[in-house]
């Protein structure tokens, strides 16, 4: 395949970002856009010399080599089913759904078809993730603290639980995904929400959520999410291992150990490009660096939903501990 011909489903903020990144690749062409809002599809298509299509079925009939699914959390399901049925490689934005049933159904269809997939957990492409993993190798990890303190993003669906899944599922999932890579699988979660929505019309999500987690490897941890600020205050994780404390954000890694303190920089924009580059290379058959295929994102989604469910019900949620699975260097779950 000389050129990878891409179709986009959804023409909002993140689709515009992917379109911009893909336009910078000389082996990729944006061929079509579809959105339930025809004007949004037309604006994005016009900006990139692409066509608009009325729906996913018409877009698929045009024969794209790959499809990006950039719809809000509540809209996942039917689009993916159509793409999988057509056997077209698929990039899906996180979170992969608002619930577990939809995500498991799509994961099952993807697995049966053996389809190439990728999910937009671009933090996995930060160089500091691999650096943190190497620094932690051989050290018992004792504790992790994940944080996402931010504003309510300016999209109407975000502050509705049935539309977004809430701040943990929609936003802090990036942090939970790295917690899984660096600390391992969680086995039990207890979470609390404040039950008081942020001051936004129609909001029914918690303003703040805090969770305690227990991990299969023996570590314990916390996650806190908040959406009551007017700015992004902090997003990242701190890991405490014997003789070492790490602070990882999109901007870099702070390492504290017996040698003192040092900062390793990260490149968030580079990670946003790398996630698309890896997917396109895999579609073209010239690369094998998709770090979060659909099944891997499902595991992160399951953890995020466990936190959200515990906060909603007030009960602890047990997750099945993987008995024979470990994470390889890319964070992809493999059989031990
Ligand atoms: N990985 C990241 O860094 C990142 C960044 C931003 C957003 N996201 C994720 O991307 C998703 C979309 O976010 P956004 O900011 O682009 O939202 P948005 O509201 O700006 O855009 C979503 C678009 O999808 C369209 N849409 C809704 N249902 C549709 C359907 N069934 N078929 C076709 N189009 C449909 C809407 O009309 C809208 O234009 C969210 O899940 C969000 O979490 C990821």
Coordinates of C-alpha atoms and ligand atoms in Angstrom, one line a residue:
X1 CA 0.0 0.0 0.0
X2 CA 1.6 3.3 -1.1
X3 CA -0.8 5.7 0.5
X4 CA -3.0 5.0 3.5
X5 CA -6.5 6.3 2.7
X6 CA -8.2 7.3 6.0
X7 CA -11.8 8.0 6.8
X8 CA -12.9 9.9 9.9
X9 CA -16.0 9.3 11.9
X10 CA -16.7 12.4 14.1
X11 CA -15.4 15.8 13.2
X12 CA -15.0 17.4 16.6
X13 CA -11.9 18.4 18.6
X14 CA -10.0 15.2 18.6
X15 CA -10.8 14.4 15.0
X16 CA -9.5 17.7 13.9
X17 CA -6.2 16.9 15.8
X18 CA -5.9 13.6 14.1
X19 CA -6.6 15.2 10.7
X20 CA -3.9 17.7 11.3
X21 CA -1.4 15.1 12.3
X22 CA -2.3 12.8 9.4
X23 CA -2.0 15.7 7.0
X24 CA 1.6 15.9 8.0
X25 CA 2.4 12.4 6.8
X26 CA 3.4 12.1 3.2
X27 CA 2.0 8.5 3.0
X28 CA -1.4 9.3 4.3
X29 CA -4.5 10.8 2.7
X30 CA -7.7 11.9 4.4
X31 CA -10.4 10.7 2.0
X32 CA -13.6 11.2 3.9
X33 CA -15.4 12.5 6.9
X34 CA -18.8 11.7 8.4
X35 CA -20.5 13.3 11.4
X36 CA -24.1 13.4 12.6
X37 CA -23.6 17.2 12.2
X38 CA -23.2 17.6 8.4
X39 CA -21.8 21.1 8.8
X40 CA -19.0 19.8 11.2
X41 CA -18.1 17.1 8.7
X42 CA -18.1 19.5 5.8
X43 CA -15.8 22.0 7.7
X44 CA -13.3 19.3 8.5
X45 CA -13.5 17.7 5.0
X46 CA -13.1 21.1 3.2
X47 CA -10.0 21.9 5.4
X48 CA -8.3 18.8 4.1
X49 CA -9.6 18.4 0.6
X50 CA -11.7 15.4 1.6
X51 CA -15.2 14.3 0.8
X52 CA -18.1 14.2 3.2
X53 CA -20.3 11.1 3.6
X54 CA -23.7 10.8 5.2
X55 CA -22.9 7.9 7.5
X56 CA -20.3 5.2 8.2
X57 CA -21.8 2.8 5.7
X58 CA -21.4 5.3 2.8
X59 CA -17.9 6.1 4.1
X60 CA -17.0 2.4 4.1
X61 CA -18.4 2.0 0.6
X62 CA -15.7 4.4 -0.6
X63 CA -13.1 1.8 0.4
X64 CA -10.8 3.5 3.0
X65 CA -7.7 1.6 4.1
X66 CA -8.4 2.7 7.7
X67 CA -11.1 4.4 9.8
X68 CA -10.7 6.7 12.8
X69 CA -13.7 6.6 15.2
X70 CA -13.6 9.9 17.1
X71 CA -17.1 10.0 18.5
X72 CA -18.1 10.9 22.1
X73 CA -18.1 8.0 24.6
X74 CA -21.9 7.4 24.4
X75 CA -21.9 7.1 20.6
X76 CA -19.5 4.1 20.4
X77 CA -20.8 0.7 19.2
X78 CA -22.7 0.8 15.9
X79 CA -19.9 2.6 14.2
X80 CA -17.3 0.0 15.3
X81 CA -19.6 -2.8 14.4
X82 CA -19.9 -1.5 10.8
X83 CA -16.1 -1.0 10.5
X84 CA -15.3 -4.5 11.9
X85 CA -17.8 -6.1 9.6
X86 CA -16.1 -4.4 6.7
X87 CA -12.7 -5.7 7.9
X88 CA -11.2 -2.2 7.9
X89 CA -8.4 -1.4 10.4
X90 CA -9.8 0.9 13.0
X91 CA -8.4 3.5 15.4
X92 CA -10.8 4.3 18.2
X93 CA -10.6 7.3 20.6
X94 CA -10.7 6.6 24.3
X95 CA -12.7 5.8 26.2
X96 CA -13.8 3.0 24.0
X97 CA -17.4 3.2 25.3
X98 CA -19.5 4.6 28.1
X99 CA -20.2 1.1 29.5
X100 CA -18.6 -2.3 29.6
X101 CA -21.2 -4.3 27.6
X102 CA -20.6 -2.2 24.4
X103 CA -16.8 -2.4 24.8
X104 CA -16.8 -6.2 25.4
X105 CA -19.1 -6.7 22.4
X106 CA -16.8 -4.7 20.1
X107 CA -13.7 -6.4 21.6
X108 CA -15.2 -9.8 20.8
X109 CA -16.0 -8.8 17.2
X110 CA -12.4 -7.4 16.8
X111 CA -10.9 -10.6 18.2
X112 CA -13.0 -12.9 16.0
X113 CA -12.1 -10.9 12.9
X114 CA -8.4 -10.6 13.9
X115 CA -8.7 -6.9 13.0
X116 CA -5.8 -4.4 13.4
X117 CA -6.9 -1.8 16.0
X118 CA -5.4 1.0 18.0
X119 CA -6.8 3.2 20.7
X120 CA -5.9 6.8 21.5
X121 CA -4.0 6.3 24.7
X122 CA -1.1 8.4 23.3
X123 CA 0.6 8.7 26.8
X124 CA 2.0 5.2 26.1
X125 CA 4.3 6.9 23.5
X126 CA 5.9 9.3 25.9
X127 CA 9.6 8.4 26.1
X128 CA 9.4 8.7 29.9
X129 CA 7.1 5.7 30.2
X130 CA 9.8 3.3 29.1
X131 CA 12.4 5.2 31.1
X132 CA 10.2 4.9 34.3
X133 CA 9.7 1.2 33.5
X134 CA 13.4 0.6 33.3
X135 CA 14.1 2.6 36.5
X136 CA 11.5 0.5 38.3
X137 CA 12.8 -2.8 37.1
X138 CA 13.7 -5.1 40.0
X139 CA 12.4 -2.6 42.6
X140 CA 9.4 -3.5 44.6
X141 CA 6.7 -0.9 43.9
X142 CA 4.9 0.0 47.1
X143 CA 2.5 2.7 46.2
X144 CA 1.1 4.8 43.4
X145 CA -0.9 8.0 43.4
X146 CA -2.7 9.1 40.2
X147 CA -4.2 12.5 39.7
X148 CA -6.3 14.4 37.2
X149 CA -7.4 17.8 38.4
X150 CA -8.8 19.9 35.7
X151 CA -11.8 21.9 34.4
X152 CA -15.0 20.7 32.7
X153 CA -14.1 20.5 29.0
X154 CA -16.2 22.7 26.7
X155 CA -18.3 19.9 25.2
X156 CA -21.9 19.5 26.2
X157 CA -21.8 15.7 26.6
X158 CA -18.9 15.7 29.1
X159 CA -20.8 16.6 32.3
X160 CA -23.5 13.9 31.8
X161 CA -22.7 10.6 33.3
X162 CA -24.7 8.6 30.7
X163 CA -22.9 10.5 27.9
X164 CA -19.2 10.6 29.0
X165 CA -19.0 8.0 31.8
X166 CA -17.7 10.8 34.1
X167 CA -14.3 12.3 34.7
X168 CA -12.6 9.0 35.7
X169 CA -13.7 7.1 32.6
X170 CA -13.3 10.0 30.2
X171 CA -10.2 11.7 31.4
X172 CA -8.3 10.0 34.3
X173 CA -8.3 6.8 32.1
X174 CA -5.0 8.1 30.6
X175 CA -3.5 7.9 34.1
X176 CA -5.1 4.6 34.9
X177 CA -3.7 3.2 31.7
X178 CA -0.1 4.1 32.8
X179 CA -0.8 2.8 36.3
X180 CA -1.5 -0.6 34.6
X181 CA 1.7 -0.4 32.6
X182 CA 4.0 0.6 35.4
X183 CA 2.4 -0.9 38.6
X184 CA 0.4 -3.8 37.2
X185 CA -3.2 -4.9 37.4
X186 CA -5.5 -3.7 40.2
X187 CA -7.5 -6.4 42.0
X188 CA -9.8 -4.3 44.2
X189 CA -11.1 -0.7 44.1
X190 CA -13.0 1.4 46.6
X191 CA -14.0 4.8 45.5
X192 CA -16.0 7.8 46.7
X193 CA -17.5 10.7 44.8
X194 CA -18.8 13.9 46.4
X195 CA -22.2 13.5 44.8
X196 CA -22.2 17.2 44.0
X197 CA -22.0 18.1 40.3
X198 CA -19.9 20.9 39.0
X199 CA -21.7 24.2 38.3
X200 CA -22.5 23.4 34.7
X201 CA -26.1 23.1 33.1
X202 CA -27.4 19.6 33.3
X203 CA -24.4 18.1 35.0
X204 CA -24.9 14.9 37.0
X205 CA -21.3 13.8 37.5
X206 CA -19.3 14.0 40.7
X207 CA -17.1 17.1 41.0
X208 CA -14.4 15.1 42.7
X209 CA -13.7 11.4 43.0
X210 CA -11.1 9.6 45.1
X211 CA -10.3 5.9 45.0
X212 CA -8.1 3.4 46.9
X213 CA -6.7 0.6 44.8
X214 CA -5.0 -2.7 45.7
X215 CA -2.7 -4.3 43.1
X216 CA -1.9 -8.0 42.3
X217 CA 1.8 -7.3 42.9
X218 CA 1.1 -6.1 46.5
X219 CA 1.2 -2.4 45.9
X220 CA -1.6 -0.1 47.0
X221 CA -2.6 3.2 45.5
X222 CA -5.0 6.1 45.1
X223 CA -6.5 8.0 42.2
X224 CA -8.1 11.3 42.4
X225 CA -10.1 13.2 39.7
X226 CA -11.6 16.7 39.9
X227 CA -13.2 19.0 37.4
X228 CA -13.9 22.1 39.4
X229 CA -11.0 24.3 38.3
X230 CA -10.8 26.7 35.4
X231 CA -7.5 25.2 34.2
X232 CA -5.7 21.9 34.0
X233 CA -3.9 21.8 37.3
X234 CA -2.2 18.4 37.5
X235 CA -2.4 15.2 35.6
X236 CA -0.1 12.3 36.1
X237 CA 1.1 9.8 38.6
X238 CA 3.6 9.4 41.4
X239 CA 5.2 6.0 42.1
X240 CA 7.0 5.0 45.3
X241 CA 9.4 2.1 45.1
X242 CA 12.1 1.1 47.5
X243 CA 14.7 3.9 47.4
X244 CA 13.0 5.7 44.6
X245 CA 10.1 8.2 44.0
X246 CA 9.0 9.0 40.4
X247 CA 6.6 11.7 39.3
X248 CA 5.4 11.2 35.7
X249 CA 3.4 13.8 33.7
X250 CA 3.0 14.5 30.0
X251 CA 5.8 17.0 30.4
X252 CA 8.4 14.7 31.9
X253 CA 9.6 12.5 34.6
X254 CA 11.1 13.6 38.0
X255 CA 13.3 10.9 39.5
X256 CA 14.3 11.1 43.1
X257 CA 16.7 8.5 44.5
X258 CA 19.9 8.2 46.6
X259 CA 21.7 10.2 43.9
X260 CA 19.4 13.1 44.3
X261 CA 16.8 14.6 41.9
X262 CA 16.8 14.7 38.1
X263 CA 14.3 15.7 35.5
X264 CA 13.9 13.8 32.2
X265 CA 11.8 15.8 29.6
X266 CA 8.9 14.4 27.6
X267 CA 7.3 15.5 24.4
X268 CA 3.5 15.4 24.6
X269 CA 3.1 16.7 21.0
X270 CA 5.5 14.0 19.8
X271 CA 3.4 11.3 21.6
X272 CA 0.3 12.6 19.8
X273 CA 2.0 12.2 16.5
X274 CA 3.6 8.9 17.4
X275 CA 0.3 7.2 18.2
X276 CA -1.0 8.0 14.6
X277 CA 2.4 7.2 13.0
X278 CA 2.4 3.7 14.6
X279 CA -1.2 3.0 13.5
X280 CA -0.6 4.1 9.9
X281 CA 2.7 2.1 9.7
X282 CA 0.8 -1.0 11.0
X283 CA -1.9 -0.5 8.4
X284 CA 0.7 -0.1 5.7
X285 CA 2.4 -3.2 6.9
X286 CA 5.7 -1.4 7.6
X287 CA 5.5 -1.2 11.4
X288 CA 4.5 -3.1 14.5
X289 CA 4.4 -0.5 17.3
X290 CA 0.7 -0.2 18.2
X291 CA 0.9 -0.1 22.0
X292 CA -2.8 -0.1 22.8
X293 CA -4.9 -2.4 20.6
X294 CA -8.6 -2.6 21.4
X295 CA -8.3 -5.5 23.9
X296 CA -5.6 -3.6 25.9
X297 CA -7.8 -0.5 26.1
X298 CA -10.7 -2.7 27.2
X299 CA -8.6 -3.6 30.3
X300 CA -8.0 0.0 31.2
X301 CA -11.7 0.8 30.5
X302 CA -12.7 -2.0 32.9
X303 CA -10.5 -0.5 35.7
X304 CA -11.9 3.0 35.1
X305 CA -15.5 1.7 35.2
X306 CA -14.7 -0.2 38.4
X307 CA -13.6 3.1 40.0
X308 CA -16.8 4.9 38.7
X309 CA -19.0 2.0 39.8
X310 CA -17.6 1.9 43.3
X311 CA -18.0 5.7 43.6
X312 CA -21.6 5.4 42.5
X313 CA -22.7 2.4 44.6
X314 CA -20.5 2.9 47.6
X315 CA -19.3 -0.7 47.4
X316 CA -15.8 -2.1 46.8
X317 CA -15.4 -3.6 43.3
X318 CA -13.2 -6.7 42.8
X319 CA -11.5 -7.1 39.5
X320 CA -10.3 -10.5 38.3
X321 CA -6.6 -10.7 38.8
X322 CA -4.9 -12.0 35.7
X323 CA -3.3 -15.3 36.8
X324 CA -0.8 -15.9 33.9
X325 CA -0.5 -12.5 32.2
X326 CA 2.3 -10.0 32.4
X327 CA 3.1 -6.8 30.6
X328 CA 5.8 -6.7 28.0
X329 CA 7.9 -3.7 27.2
X330 CA 5.2 -2.0 25.2
X331 CA 2.7 -2.6 27.9
X332 CA 0.7 -5.1 25.8
X333 CA -0.6 -8.0 27.8
X334 CA 1.1 -11.3 26.9
X335 CA 0.9 -14.8 28.3
X336 CA 3.6 -15.5 30.8
Ligands
LIG1 N1 -6.6 11.0 23.3 C1 -6.8 12.2 23.5 O1 -5.9 13.0 23.9 C2 -8.2 12.9 23.4 C3 -8.3 14.2 23.3 C4 -9.6 14.8 23.2 C5 -10.7 13.9 23.1 N2 -10.5 12.6 23.2 C6 -11.6 11.7 23.1 O2 -12.2 11.8 21.8 C7 -13.6 11.6 21.9 C8 -14.3 12.8 21.2 O3 -13.9 14.0 21.9 P1 -14.1 15.4 21.1 O4 -13.4 16.4 22.0 O5 -13.6 15.3 19.7 O6 -15.6 15.6 21.2 P2 -16.5 16.6 20.3 O7 -17.8 16.7 20.9 O8 -15.7 17.8 20.0 O9 -16.6 15.8 18.9 C9 -17.3 14.6 18.7 C10 -18.0 14.7 17.3 O10 -18.6 13.4 17.1 C11 -19.8 13.7 16.5 N3 -20.7 12.5 16.6 C12 -21.4 12.1 17.7 N4 -22.1 10.9 17.5 C13 -21.7 10.5 16.3 C14 -22.0 9.4 15.5 N5 -22.8 8.4 15.9 N6 -21.5 9.3 14.2 C15 -20.7 10.3 13.8 N7 -20.3 11.4 14.5 C16 -20.8 11.5 15.7 C17 -20.4 14.9 17.1 O11 -21.3 15.6 16.3 C18 -19.1 15.8 17.2 O12 -18.8 16.5 16.0 C19 -13.9 11.5 23.4 O13 -14.2 10.2 23.8 C20 -12.7 12.1 24.1 O14 -12.4 11.5 25.3 C21 -9.3 12.1 23.3

